[in-house]
Coordinates of C-alpha atoms in Angstrom, one line a residue:
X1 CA -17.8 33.4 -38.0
X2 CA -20.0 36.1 -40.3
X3 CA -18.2 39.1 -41.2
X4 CA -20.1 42.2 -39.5
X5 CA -19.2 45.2 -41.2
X6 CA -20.2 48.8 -42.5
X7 CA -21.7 48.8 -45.5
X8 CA -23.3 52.2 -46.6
X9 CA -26.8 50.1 -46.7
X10 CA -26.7 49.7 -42.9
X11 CA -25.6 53.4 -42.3
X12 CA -28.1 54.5 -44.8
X13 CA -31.5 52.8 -42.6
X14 CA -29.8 54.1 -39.2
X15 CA -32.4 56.9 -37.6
X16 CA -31.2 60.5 -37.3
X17 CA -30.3 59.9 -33.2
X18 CA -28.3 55.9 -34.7
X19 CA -26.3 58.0 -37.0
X20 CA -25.6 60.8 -34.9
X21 CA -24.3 58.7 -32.0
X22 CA -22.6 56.0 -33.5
X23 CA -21.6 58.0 -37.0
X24 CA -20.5 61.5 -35.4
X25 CA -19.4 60.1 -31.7
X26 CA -22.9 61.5 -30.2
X27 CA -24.3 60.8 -26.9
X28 CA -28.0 60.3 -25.9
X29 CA -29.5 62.1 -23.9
X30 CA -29.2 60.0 -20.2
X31 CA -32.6 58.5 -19.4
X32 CA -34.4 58.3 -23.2
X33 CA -32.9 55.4 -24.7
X34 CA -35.1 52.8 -25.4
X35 CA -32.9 49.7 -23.8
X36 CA -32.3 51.3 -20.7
X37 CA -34.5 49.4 -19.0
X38 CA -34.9 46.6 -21.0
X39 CA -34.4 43.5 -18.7
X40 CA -35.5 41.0 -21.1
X41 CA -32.4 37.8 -21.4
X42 CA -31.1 38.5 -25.0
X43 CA -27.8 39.6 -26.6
X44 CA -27.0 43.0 -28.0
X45 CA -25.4 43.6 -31.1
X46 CA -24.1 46.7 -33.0
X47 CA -26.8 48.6 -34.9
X48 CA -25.0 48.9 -37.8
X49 CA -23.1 45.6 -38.8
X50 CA -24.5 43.1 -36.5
X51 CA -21.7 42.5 -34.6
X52 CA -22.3 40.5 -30.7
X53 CA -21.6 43.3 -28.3
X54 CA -23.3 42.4 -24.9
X55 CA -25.1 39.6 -23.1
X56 CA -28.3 41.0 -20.9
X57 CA -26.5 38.4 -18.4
X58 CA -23.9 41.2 -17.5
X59 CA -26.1 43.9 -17.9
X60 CA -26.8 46.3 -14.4
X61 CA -28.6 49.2 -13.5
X62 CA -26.0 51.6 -12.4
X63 CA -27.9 54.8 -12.3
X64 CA -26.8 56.8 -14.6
X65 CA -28.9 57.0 -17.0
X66 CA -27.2 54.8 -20.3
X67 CA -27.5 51.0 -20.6
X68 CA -24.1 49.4 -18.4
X69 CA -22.8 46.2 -18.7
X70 CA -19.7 44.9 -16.4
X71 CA -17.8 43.2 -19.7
X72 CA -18.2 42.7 -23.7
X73 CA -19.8 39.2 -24.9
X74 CA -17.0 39.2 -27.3
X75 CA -14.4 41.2 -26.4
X76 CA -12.5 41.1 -30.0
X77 CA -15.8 43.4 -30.8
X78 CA -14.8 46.3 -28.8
X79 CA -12.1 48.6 -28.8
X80 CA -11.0 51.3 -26.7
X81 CA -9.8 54.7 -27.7
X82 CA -8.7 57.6 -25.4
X83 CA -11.0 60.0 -25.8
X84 CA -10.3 64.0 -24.8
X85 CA -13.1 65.6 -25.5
X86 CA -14.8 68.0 -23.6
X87 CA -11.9 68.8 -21.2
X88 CA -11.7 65.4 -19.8
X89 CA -10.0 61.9 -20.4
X90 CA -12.2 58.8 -21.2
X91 CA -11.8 55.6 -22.6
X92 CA -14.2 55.5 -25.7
X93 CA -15.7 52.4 -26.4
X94 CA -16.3 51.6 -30.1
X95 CA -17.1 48.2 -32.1
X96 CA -14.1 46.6 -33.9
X97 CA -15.8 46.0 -37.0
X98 CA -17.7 49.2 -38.2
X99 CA -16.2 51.5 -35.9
X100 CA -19.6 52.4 -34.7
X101 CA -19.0 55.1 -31.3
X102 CA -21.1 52.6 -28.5
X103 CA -19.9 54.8 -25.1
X104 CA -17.4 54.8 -22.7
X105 CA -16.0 52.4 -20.3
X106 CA -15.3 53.5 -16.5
X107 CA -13.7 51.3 -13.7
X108 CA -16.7 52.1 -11.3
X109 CA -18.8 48.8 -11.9
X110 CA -19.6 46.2 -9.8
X111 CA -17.9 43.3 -9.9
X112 CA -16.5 41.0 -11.1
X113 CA -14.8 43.0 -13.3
X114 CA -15.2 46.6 -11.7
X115 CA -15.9 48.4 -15.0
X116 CA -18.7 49.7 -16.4
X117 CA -19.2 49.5 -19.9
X118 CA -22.4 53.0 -20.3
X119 CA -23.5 52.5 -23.8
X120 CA -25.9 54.1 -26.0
X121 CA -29.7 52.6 -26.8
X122 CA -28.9 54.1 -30.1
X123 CA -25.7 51.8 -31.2
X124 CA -27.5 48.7 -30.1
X125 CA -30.0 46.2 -31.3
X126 CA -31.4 43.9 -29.2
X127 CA -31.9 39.9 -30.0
X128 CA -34.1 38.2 -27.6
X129 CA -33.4 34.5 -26.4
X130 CA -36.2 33.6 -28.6
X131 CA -35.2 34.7 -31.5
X132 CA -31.2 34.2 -31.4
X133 CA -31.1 31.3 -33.6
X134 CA -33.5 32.6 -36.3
X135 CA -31.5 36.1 -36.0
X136 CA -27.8 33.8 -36.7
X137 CA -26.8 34.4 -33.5
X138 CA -27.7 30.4 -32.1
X139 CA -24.0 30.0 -30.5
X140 CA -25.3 32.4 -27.7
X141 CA -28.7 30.4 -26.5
X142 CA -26.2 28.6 -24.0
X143 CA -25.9 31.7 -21.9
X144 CA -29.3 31.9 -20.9
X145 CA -29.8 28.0 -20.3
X146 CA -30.7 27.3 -17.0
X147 CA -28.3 24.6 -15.1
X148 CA -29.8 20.9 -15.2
X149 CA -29.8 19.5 -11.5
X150 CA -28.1 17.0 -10.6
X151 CA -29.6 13.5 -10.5

């Protein structure tokens, strides 16, 4: 397994909004980032070490503006913090490895799992299907491999 981590190279090529969010806990503005309505079969990883995060194959539209998934692709990859800010509880989602800030996790999904993973377009990167295996990411392609039928 690679090690995905936080070098001060990755931080240093993150855009103002990347750093903001997943640097100094930020949150995008619902409705502008780029992958909410990306529907394209793909995995995404953490914008700043690489890590898997999320398959596109749990990924729903649940209104409310941020990128939602049901579950992590590799839940050793995500860890979850309470979070008080604001005047409210939460349970802040971050990645394991570089400690990026992704979101926050609510138990209003669909199921199966009933939670709903609202992450920010600007912790993500996304790896298409077609380019999983050039990107390192090849262990993944199963996922989006249609069933053979039966003979």
């Amino acid at each position: 397994m690679p090690n995905y981590r936080k070098t001060k190279e990755a931080v240093a090529r993150l855009t103002p909004e990347q750093y903001r969010v997943t640097q100094q806990n930020g949150t995008e503005a619902p409705g502008t980032g780029e992958l909410l309505h990306n529907h394209e079969p793909g995995i995404y990883v953490d914008i700043v070490s690489g890590e898997p995060l999320f398959a596109s194959t749990d990924k729903f539209d649940s209104g409310t503006g941020w990128p939602s998934f049901v579950r992590p692709l590799e839940k050793a990859n995500v860890t979850e913090h309470t979070d008080t800010s604001y005047g409210m509880t939460r349970v802040e989602v971050r990645s394991a490895n570089a400690d990026s800030h992704l979101g926050h996790l609510f138990d209003d999904g669909p199921g199966p799992t009933g939670l709903r993973y609202c992450i920010n377009s600007a912790s993500l990167r996304f790896i298409p299907v077609a380019k999983l295996e050039e990107a390192g990411y090849g262990q993944y392609k199963a996922l989006f491999e249609k069933a053979k039928p039966a003979r």
